[in-house]
PDB file of C-alpha atoms and ligand atoms in Angstrom:
ATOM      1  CA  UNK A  22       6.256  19.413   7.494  1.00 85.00           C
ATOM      2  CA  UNK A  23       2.539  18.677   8.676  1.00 90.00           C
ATOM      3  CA  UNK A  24       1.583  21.872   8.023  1.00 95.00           C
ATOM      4  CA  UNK A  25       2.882  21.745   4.306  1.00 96.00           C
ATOM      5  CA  UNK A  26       1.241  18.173   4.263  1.00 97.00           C
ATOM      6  CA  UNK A  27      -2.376  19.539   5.529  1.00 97.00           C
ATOM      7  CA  UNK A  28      -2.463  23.033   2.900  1.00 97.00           C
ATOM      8  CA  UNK A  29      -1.634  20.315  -0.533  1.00 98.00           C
ATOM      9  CA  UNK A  30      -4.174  17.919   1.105  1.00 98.00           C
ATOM     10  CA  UNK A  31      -6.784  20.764   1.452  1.00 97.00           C
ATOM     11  CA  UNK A  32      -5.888  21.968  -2.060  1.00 98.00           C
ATOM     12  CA  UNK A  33      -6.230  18.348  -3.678  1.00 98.00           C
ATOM     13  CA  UNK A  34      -9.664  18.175  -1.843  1.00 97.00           C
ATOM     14  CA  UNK A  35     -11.065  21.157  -2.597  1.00 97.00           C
ATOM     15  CA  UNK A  36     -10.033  21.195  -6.516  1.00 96.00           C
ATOM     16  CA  UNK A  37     -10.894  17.206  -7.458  1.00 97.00           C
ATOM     17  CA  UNK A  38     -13.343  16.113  -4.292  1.00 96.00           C
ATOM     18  CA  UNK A  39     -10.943  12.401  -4.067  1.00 97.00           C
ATOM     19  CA  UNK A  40     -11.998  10.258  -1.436  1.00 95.00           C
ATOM     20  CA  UNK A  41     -10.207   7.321  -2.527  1.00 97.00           C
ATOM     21  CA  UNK A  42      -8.211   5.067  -1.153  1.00 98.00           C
ATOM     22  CA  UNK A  43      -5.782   3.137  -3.887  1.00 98.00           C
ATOM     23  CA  UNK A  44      -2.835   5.666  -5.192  1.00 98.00           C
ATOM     24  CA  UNK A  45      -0.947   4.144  -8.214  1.00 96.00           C
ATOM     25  CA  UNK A  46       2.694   5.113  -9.023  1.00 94.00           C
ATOM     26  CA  UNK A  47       3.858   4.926 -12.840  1.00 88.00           C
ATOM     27  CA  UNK A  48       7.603   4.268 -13.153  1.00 83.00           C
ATOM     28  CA  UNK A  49      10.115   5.134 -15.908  1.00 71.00           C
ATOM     29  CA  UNK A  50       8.203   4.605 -19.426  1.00 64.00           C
ATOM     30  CA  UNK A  51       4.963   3.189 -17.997  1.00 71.00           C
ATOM     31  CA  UNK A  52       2.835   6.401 -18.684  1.00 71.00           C
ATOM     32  CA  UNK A  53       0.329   4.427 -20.782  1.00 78.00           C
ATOM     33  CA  UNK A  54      -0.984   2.763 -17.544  1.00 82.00           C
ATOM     34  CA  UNK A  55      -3.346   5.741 -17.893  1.00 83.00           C
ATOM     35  CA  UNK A  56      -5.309   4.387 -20.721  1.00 84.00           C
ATOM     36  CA  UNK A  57      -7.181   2.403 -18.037  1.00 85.00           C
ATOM     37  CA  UNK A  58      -7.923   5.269 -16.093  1.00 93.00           C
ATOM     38  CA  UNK A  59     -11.597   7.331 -16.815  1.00 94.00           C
ATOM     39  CA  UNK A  60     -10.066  10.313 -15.851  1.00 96.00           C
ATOM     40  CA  UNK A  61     -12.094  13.175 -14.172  1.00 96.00           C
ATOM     41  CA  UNK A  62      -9.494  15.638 -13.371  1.00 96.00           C
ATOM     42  CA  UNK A  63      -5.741  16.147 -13.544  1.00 95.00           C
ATOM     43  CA  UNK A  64      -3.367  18.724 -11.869  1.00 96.00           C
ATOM     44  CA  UNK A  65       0.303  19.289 -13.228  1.00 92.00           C
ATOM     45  CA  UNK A  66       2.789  18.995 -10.128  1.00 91.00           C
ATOM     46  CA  UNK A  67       3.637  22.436 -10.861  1.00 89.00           C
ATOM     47  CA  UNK A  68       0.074  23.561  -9.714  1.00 92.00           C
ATOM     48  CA  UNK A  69      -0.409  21.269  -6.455  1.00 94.00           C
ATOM     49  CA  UNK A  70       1.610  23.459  -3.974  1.00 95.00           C
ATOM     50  CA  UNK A  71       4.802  22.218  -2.234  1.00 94.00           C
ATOM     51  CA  UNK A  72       4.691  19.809  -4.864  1.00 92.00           C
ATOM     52  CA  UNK A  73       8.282  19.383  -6.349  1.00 86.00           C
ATOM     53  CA  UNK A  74       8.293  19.092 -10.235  1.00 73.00           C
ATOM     54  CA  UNK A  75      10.043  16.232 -12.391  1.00 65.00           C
ATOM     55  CA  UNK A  76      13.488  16.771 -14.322  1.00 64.00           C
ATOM     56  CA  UNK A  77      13.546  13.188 -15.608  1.00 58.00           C
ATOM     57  CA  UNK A  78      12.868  12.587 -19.473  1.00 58.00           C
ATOM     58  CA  UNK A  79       9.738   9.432 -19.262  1.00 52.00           C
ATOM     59  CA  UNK A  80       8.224  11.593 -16.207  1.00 53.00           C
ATOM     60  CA  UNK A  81       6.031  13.440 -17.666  1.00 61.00           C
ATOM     61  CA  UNK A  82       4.941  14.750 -13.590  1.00 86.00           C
ATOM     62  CA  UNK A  83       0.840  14.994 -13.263  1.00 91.00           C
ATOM     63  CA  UNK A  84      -1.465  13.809 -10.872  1.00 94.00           C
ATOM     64  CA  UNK A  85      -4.378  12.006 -12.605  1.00 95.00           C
ATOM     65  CA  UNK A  86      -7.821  11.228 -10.728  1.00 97.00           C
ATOM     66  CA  UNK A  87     -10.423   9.346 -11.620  1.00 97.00           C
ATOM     67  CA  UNK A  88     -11.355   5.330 -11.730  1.00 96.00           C
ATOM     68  CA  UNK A  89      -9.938   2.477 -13.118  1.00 94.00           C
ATOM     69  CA  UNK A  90     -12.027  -0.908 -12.528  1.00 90.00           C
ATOM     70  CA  UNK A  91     -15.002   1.344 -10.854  1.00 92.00           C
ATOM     71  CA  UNK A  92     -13.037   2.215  -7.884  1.00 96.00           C
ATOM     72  CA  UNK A  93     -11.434   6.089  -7.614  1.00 97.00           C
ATOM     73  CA  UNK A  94      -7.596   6.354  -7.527  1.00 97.00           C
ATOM     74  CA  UNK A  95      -4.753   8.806  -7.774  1.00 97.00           C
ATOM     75  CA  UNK A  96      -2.468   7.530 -11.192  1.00 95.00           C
ATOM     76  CA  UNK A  97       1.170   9.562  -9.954  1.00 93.00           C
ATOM     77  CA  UNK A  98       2.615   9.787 -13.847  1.00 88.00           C
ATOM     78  CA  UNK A  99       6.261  10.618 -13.043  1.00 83.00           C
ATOM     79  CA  UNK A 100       8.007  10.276  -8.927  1.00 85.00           C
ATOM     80  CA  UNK A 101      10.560  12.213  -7.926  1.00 90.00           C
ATOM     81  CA  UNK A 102      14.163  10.709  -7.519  1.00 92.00           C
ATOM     82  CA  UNK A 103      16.859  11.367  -5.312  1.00 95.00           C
ATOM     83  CA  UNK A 104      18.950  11.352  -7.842  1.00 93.00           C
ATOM     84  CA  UNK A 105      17.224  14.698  -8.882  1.00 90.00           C
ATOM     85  CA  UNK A 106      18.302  16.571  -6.072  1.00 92.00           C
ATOM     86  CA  UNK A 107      15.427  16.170  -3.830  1.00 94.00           C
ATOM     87  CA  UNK A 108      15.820  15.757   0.093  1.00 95.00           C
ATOM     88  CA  UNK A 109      14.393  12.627   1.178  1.00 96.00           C
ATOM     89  CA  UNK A 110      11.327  14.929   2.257  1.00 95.00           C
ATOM     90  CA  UNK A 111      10.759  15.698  -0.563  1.00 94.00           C
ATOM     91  CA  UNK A 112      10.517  13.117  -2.716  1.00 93.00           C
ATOM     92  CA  UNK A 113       8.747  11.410  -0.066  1.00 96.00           C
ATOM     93  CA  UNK A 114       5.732  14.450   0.428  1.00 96.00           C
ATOM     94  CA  UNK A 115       3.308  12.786  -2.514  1.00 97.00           C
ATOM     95  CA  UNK A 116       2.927   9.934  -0.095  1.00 97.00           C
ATOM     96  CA  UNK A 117       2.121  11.808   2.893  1.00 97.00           C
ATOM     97  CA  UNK A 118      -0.208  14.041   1.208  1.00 98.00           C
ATOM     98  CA  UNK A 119      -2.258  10.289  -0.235  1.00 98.00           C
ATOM     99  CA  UNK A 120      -2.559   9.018   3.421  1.00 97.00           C
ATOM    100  CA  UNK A 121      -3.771  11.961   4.186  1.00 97.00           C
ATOM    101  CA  UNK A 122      -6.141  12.310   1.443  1.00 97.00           C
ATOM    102  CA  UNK A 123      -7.177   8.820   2.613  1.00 97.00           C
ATOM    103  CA  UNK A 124      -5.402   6.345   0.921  1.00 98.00           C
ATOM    104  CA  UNK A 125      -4.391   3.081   2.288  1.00 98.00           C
ATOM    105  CA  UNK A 126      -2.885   1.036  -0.867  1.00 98.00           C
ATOM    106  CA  UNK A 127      -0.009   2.400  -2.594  1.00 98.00           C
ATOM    107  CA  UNK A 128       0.288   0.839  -5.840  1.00 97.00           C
ATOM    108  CA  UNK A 129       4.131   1.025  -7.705  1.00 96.00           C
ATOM    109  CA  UNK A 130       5.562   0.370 -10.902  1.00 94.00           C
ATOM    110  CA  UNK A 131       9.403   0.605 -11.745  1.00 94.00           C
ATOM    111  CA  UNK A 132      12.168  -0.177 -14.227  1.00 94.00           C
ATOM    112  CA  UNK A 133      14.603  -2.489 -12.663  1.00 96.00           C
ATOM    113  CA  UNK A 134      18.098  -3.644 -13.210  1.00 96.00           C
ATOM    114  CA  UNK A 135      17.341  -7.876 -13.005  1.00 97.00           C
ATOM    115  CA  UNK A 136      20.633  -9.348 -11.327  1.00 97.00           C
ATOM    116  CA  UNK A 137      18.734 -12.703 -10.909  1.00 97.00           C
ATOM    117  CA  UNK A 138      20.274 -15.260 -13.286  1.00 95.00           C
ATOM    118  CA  UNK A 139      16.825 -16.836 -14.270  1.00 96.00           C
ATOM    119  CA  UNK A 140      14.960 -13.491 -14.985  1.00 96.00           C
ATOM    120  CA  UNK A 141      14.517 -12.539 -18.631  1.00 93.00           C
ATOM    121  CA  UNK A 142      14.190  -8.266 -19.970  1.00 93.00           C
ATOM    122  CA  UNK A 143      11.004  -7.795 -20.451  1.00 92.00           C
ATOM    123  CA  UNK A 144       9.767 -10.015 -17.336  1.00 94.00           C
ATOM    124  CA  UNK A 145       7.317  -8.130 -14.600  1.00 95.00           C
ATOM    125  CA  UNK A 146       8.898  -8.940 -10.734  1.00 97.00           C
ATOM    126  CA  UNK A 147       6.320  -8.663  -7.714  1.00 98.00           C
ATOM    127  CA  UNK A 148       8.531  -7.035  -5.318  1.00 98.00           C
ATOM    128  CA  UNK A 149       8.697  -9.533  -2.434  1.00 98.00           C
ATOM    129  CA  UNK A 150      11.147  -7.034  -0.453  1.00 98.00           C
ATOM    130  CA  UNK A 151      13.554  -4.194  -0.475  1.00 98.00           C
ATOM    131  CA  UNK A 152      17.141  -3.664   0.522  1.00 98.00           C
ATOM    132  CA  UNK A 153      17.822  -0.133   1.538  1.00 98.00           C
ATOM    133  CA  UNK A 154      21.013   0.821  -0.219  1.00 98.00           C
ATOM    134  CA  UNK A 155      20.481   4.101  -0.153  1.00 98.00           C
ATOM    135  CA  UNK A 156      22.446   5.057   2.611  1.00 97.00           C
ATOM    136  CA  UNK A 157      19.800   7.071   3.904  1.00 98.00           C
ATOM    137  CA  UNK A 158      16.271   6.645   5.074  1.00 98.00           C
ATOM    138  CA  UNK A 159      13.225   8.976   4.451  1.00 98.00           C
ATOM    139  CA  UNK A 160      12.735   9.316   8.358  1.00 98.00           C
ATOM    140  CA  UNK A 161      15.637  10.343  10.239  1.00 97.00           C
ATOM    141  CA  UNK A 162      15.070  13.013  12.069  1.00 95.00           C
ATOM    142  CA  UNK A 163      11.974  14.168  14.569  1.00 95.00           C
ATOM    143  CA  UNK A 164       9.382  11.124  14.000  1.00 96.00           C
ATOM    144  CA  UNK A 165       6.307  12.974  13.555  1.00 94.00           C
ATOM    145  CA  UNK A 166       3.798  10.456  16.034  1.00 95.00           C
ATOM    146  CA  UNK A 167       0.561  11.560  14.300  1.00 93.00           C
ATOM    147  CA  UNK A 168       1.685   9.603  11.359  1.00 95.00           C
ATOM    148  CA  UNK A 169       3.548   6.716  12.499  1.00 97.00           C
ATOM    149  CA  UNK A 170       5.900   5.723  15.293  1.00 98.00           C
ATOM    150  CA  UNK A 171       9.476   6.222  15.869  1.00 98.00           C
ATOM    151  CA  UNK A 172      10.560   2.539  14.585  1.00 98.00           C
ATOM    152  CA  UNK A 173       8.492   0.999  12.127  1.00 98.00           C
ATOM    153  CA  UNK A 174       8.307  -2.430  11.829  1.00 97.00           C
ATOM    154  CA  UNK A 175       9.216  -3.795   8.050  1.00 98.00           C
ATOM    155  CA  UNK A 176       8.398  -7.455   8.022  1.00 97.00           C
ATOM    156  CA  UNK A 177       5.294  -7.314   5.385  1.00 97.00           C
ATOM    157  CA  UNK A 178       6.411  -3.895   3.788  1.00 98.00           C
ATOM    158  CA  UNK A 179       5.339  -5.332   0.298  1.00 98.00           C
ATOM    159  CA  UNK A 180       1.649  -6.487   1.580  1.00 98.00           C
ATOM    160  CA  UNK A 181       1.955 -10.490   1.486  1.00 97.00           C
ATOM    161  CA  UNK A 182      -1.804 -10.708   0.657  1.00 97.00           C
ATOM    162  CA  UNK A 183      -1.909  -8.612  -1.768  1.00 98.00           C
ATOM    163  CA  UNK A 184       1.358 -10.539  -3.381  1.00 98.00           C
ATOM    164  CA  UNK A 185      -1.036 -13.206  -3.090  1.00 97.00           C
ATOM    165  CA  UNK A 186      -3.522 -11.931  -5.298  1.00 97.00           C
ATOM    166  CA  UNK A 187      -1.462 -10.530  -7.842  1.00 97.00           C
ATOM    167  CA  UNK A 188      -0.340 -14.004  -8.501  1.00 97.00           C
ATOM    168  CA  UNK A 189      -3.650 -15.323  -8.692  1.00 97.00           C
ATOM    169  CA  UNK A 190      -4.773 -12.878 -11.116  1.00 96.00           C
ATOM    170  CA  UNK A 191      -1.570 -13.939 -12.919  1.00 95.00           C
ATOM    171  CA  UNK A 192      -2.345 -17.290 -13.349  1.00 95.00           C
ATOM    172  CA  UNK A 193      -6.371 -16.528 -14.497  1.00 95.00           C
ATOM    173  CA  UNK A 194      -4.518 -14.193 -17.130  1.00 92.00           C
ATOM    174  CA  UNK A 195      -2.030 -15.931 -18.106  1.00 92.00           C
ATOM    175  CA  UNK A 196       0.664 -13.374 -17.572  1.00 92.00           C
ATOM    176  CA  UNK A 197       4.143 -15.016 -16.671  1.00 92.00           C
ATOM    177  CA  UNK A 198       5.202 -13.388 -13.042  1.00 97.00           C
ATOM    178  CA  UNK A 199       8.215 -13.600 -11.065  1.00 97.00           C
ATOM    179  CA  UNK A 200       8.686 -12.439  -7.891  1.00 98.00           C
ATOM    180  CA  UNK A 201      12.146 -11.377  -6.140  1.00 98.00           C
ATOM    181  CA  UNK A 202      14.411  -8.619  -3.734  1.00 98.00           C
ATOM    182  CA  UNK A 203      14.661  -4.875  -4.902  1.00 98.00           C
ATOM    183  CA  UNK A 204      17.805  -3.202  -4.283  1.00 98.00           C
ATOM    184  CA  UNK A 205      17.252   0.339  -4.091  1.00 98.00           C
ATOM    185  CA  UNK A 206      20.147   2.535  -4.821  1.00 98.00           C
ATOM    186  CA  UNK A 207      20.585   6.070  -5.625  1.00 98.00           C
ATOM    187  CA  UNK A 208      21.946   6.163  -8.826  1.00 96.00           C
ATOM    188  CA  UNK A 209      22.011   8.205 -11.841  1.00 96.00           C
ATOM    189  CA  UNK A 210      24.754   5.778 -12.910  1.00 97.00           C
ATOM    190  CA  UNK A 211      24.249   2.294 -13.477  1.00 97.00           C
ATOM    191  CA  UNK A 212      26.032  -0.069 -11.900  1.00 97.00           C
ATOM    192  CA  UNK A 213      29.242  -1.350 -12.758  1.00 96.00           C
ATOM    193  CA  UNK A 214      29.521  -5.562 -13.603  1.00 96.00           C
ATOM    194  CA  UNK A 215      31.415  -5.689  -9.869  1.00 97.00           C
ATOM    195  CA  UNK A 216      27.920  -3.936  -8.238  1.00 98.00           C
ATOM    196  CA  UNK A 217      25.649  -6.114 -10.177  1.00 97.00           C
ATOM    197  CA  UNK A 218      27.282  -8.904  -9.026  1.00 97.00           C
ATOM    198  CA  UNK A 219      27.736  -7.990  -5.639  1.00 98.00           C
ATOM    199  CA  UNK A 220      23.874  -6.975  -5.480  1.00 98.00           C
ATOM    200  CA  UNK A 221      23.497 -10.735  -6.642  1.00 97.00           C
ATOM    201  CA  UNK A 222      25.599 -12.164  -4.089  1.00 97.00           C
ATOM    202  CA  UNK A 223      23.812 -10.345  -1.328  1.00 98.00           C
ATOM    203  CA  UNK A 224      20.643 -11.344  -1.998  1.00 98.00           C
ATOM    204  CA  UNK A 225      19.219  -8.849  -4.518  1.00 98.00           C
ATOM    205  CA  UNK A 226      17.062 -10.064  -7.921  1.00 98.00           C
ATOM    206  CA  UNK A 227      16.490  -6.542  -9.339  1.00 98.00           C
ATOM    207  CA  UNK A 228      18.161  -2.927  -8.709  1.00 98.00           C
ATOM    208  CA  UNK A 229      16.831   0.150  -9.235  1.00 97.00           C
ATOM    209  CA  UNK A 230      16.633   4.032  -8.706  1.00 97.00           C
ATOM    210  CA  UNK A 231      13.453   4.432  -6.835  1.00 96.00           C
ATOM    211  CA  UNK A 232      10.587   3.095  -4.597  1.00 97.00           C
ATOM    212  CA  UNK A 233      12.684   2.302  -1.483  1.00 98.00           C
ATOM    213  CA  UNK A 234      12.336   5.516   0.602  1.00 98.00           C
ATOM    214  CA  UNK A 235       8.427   6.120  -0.409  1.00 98.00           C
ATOM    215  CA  UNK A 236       7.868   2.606   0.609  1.00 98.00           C
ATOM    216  CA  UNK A 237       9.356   3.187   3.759  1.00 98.00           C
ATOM    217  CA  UNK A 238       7.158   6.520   4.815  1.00 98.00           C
ATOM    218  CA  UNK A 239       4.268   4.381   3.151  1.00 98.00           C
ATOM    219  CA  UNK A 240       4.893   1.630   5.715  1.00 98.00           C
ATOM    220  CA  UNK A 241       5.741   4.516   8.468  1.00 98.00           C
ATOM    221  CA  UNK A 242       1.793   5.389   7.750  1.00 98.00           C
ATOM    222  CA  UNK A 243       0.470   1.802   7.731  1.00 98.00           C
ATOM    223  CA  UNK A 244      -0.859   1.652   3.836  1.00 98.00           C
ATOM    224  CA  UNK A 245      -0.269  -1.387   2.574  1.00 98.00           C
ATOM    225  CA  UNK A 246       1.940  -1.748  -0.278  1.00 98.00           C
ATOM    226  CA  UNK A 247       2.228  -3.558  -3.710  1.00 98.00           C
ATOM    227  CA  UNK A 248       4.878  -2.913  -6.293  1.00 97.00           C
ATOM    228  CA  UNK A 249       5.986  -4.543  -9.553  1.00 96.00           C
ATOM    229  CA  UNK A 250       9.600  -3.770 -11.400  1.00 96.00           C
ATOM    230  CA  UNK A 251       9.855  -4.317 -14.904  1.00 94.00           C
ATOM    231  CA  UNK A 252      12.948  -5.999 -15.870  1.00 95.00           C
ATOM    232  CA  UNK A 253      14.282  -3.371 -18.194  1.00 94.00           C
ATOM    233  CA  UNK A 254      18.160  -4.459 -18.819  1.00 94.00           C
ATOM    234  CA  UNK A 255      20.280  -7.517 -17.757  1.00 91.00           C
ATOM    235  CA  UNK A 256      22.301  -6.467 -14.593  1.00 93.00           C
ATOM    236  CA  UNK A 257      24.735 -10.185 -15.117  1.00 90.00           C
ATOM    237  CA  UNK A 258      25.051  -9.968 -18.741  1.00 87.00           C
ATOM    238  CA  UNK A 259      25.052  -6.233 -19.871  1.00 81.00           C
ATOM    239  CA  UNK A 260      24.036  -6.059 -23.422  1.00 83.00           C
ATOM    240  CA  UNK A 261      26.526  -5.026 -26.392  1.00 84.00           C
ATOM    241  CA  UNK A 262      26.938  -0.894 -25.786  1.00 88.00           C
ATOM    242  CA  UNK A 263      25.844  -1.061 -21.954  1.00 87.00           C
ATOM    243  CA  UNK A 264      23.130   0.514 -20.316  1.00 84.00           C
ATOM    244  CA  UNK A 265      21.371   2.971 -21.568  1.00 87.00           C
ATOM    245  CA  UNK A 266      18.044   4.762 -20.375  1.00 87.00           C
ATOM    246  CA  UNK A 267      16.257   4.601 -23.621  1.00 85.00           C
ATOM    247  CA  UNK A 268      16.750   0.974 -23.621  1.00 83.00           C
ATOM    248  CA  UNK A 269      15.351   1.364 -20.204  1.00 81.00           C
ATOM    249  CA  UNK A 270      12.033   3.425 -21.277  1.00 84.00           C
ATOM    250  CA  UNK A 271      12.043   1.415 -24.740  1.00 82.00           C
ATOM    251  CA  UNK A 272      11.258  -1.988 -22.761  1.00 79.00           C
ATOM    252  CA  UNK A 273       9.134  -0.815 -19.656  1.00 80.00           C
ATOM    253  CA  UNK A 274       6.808   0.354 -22.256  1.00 78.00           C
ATOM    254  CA  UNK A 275       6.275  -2.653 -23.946  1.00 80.00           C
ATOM    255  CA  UNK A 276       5.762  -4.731 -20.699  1.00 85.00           C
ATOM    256  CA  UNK A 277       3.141  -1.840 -19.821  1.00 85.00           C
ATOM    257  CA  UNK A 278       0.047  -4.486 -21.135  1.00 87.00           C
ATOM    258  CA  UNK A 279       0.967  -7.072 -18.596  1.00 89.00           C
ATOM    259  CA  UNK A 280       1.336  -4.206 -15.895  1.00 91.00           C
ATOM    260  CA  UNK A 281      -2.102  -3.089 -16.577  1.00 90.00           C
ATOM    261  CA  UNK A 282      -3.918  -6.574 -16.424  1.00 91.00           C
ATOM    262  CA  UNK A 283      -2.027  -7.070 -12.874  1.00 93.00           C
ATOM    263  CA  UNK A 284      -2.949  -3.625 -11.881  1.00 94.00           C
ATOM    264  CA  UNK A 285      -6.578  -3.156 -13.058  1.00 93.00           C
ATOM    265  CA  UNK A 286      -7.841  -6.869 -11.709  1.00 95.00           C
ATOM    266  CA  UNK A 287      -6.316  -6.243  -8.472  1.00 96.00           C
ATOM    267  CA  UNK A 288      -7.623  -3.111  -7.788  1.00 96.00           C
ATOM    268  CA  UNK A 289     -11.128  -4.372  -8.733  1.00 95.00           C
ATOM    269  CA  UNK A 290     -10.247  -7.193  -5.838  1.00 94.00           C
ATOM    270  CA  UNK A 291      -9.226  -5.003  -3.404  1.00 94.00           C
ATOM    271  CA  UNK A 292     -12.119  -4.605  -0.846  1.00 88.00           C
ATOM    272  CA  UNK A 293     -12.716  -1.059   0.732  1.00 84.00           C
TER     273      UNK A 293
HETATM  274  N1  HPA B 324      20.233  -0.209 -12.455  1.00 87.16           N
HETATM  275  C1  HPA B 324      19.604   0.729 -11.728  1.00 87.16           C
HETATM  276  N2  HPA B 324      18.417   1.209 -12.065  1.00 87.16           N
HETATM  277  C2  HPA B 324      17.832   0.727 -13.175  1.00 87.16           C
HETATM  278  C3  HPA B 324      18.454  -0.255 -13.963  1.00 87.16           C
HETATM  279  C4  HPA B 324      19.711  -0.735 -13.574  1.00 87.16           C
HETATM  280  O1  HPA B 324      20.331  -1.598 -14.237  1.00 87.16           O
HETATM  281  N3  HPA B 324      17.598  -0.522 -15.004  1.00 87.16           N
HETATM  282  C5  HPA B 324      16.510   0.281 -14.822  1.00 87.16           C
HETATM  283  N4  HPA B 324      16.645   1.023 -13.717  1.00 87.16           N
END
């Protein structure tokens, strides 16, 4: 694997010159984050090798370089899923490859199931935590010491000052924010009533299809992270017809303003 991780790093390098150190990851429908970005070059994941490539309709699967609030970043548009069929590896690999580009902040967006009675569709969560309900995790098997120990600790995996921040830009911007517990499943179906209110019960305020594992090899690597779920559907009270992933896509998109006012002023905080 750290071979494969060292050739995509030396390709990235060579072809765009990065040496940033924020990556940003655009979840299900929130593609238009990339109007903030001054882009200077982009490579389709089918180019980057050992790069899998998206199957997900909303992914449209590039990496985009460039700057957004004068610093440089990598803009993911379209992650990988294990729903898709991808090991744990792989899905995982973009985040190994952007620590070892340089990166230290990893930067997520996702579409979230909310399953907390007072949260609204539409409403952006700051991810205060995770709850692995994957039944898997990203690094079983031989810990590779060069990028992070055997047992990672988890007590700050969403970076608390950076949670911080986010709120305070929230309040300058007046941009309503809650904050809450991602349950991280593998889908591709949704939930039945019985999960989301078990989810509930056990302490969870959103669910969703993503984040969980790369936040773990992210934390594995010591980048700090920050993520924010877009409340796409209501998990307690499923709407008339159920859940549906255009209803999904359809929302996220709309909320993608708010994202980008959160995003944008807290890179330009971020001191590196
Ligand atoms: N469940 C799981 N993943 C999701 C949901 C949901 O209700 N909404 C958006 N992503």
């Amino acid at each position: 694997m750290l071979g494969k991780i060292k050739a995509t790093t030396a390709f990235i390098k060579e072809k765009t010159g990065f040496d940033g150190k924020i990556a940003i990851v655009l979840g299900s429908g929130l593609g238009d984050f990339t109007r903030k970005v001054e882009v200077e070059t982009t490579l389709d994941y089918a180019e980057i090798p050992n790069f899998p490539v998206t199957t997900v309709e909303g992914h449209s699967g590039k990496l985009i370089f460039g700057k957004v609030s004068g610093k440089s970043v990598v803009v993911m548009q379209g992650r990988f899923h294990y729903y898709e069929g991808y090991s744990m590896e792989e899905l995982t690999f973009p985040v190994r490859v952007f620590k070892m580009l340089g990166v230290d902040y990893y930067l997520l967006s996702n579409a979230a199931g909310g399953i907390n009675v007072s949260f609204e569709v539409g409403d952006l969560m700051v991810i205060s935590d995770h709850i692995n309900f994957f039944g898997i995790n990203p690094l079983i098997g031989k810990n590779f010491d060069e990028l992070g120990p055997r047992f990672p600790d988890m007590t700050n995996a969403y970076n608390c000052e950076l949670r911080k921040q986010a709120f305070e830009i929230a309040k300058e911007n007046s941009v309503a924010l809650r904050e809450g517990v991602y349950v991280g499943l593998t889908g591709p179906s949704f939930e039945t009533p019985s999960e989301y209110r078990f989810f509930n019960i056990i302490g969870g305020d959103a669910v969703g299809m993503s984040t969980v594992p790369e936040v773990i090899v992210a934390n594995h690597m010591k980048m700090k992270v920050f993520g924010v779920s877009i409340i796409t559907n209501n998990g307690l009270e499923i709407a008339e017809g159920g859940n549906k992933h255009t209803d999904v896509l359809d929302v996220a998109s709309l909320a993608g303003p708010k994202l980008e006012v959160i995003f944008s002023r807290l890179i330009e905080k971020i001191q590196i």
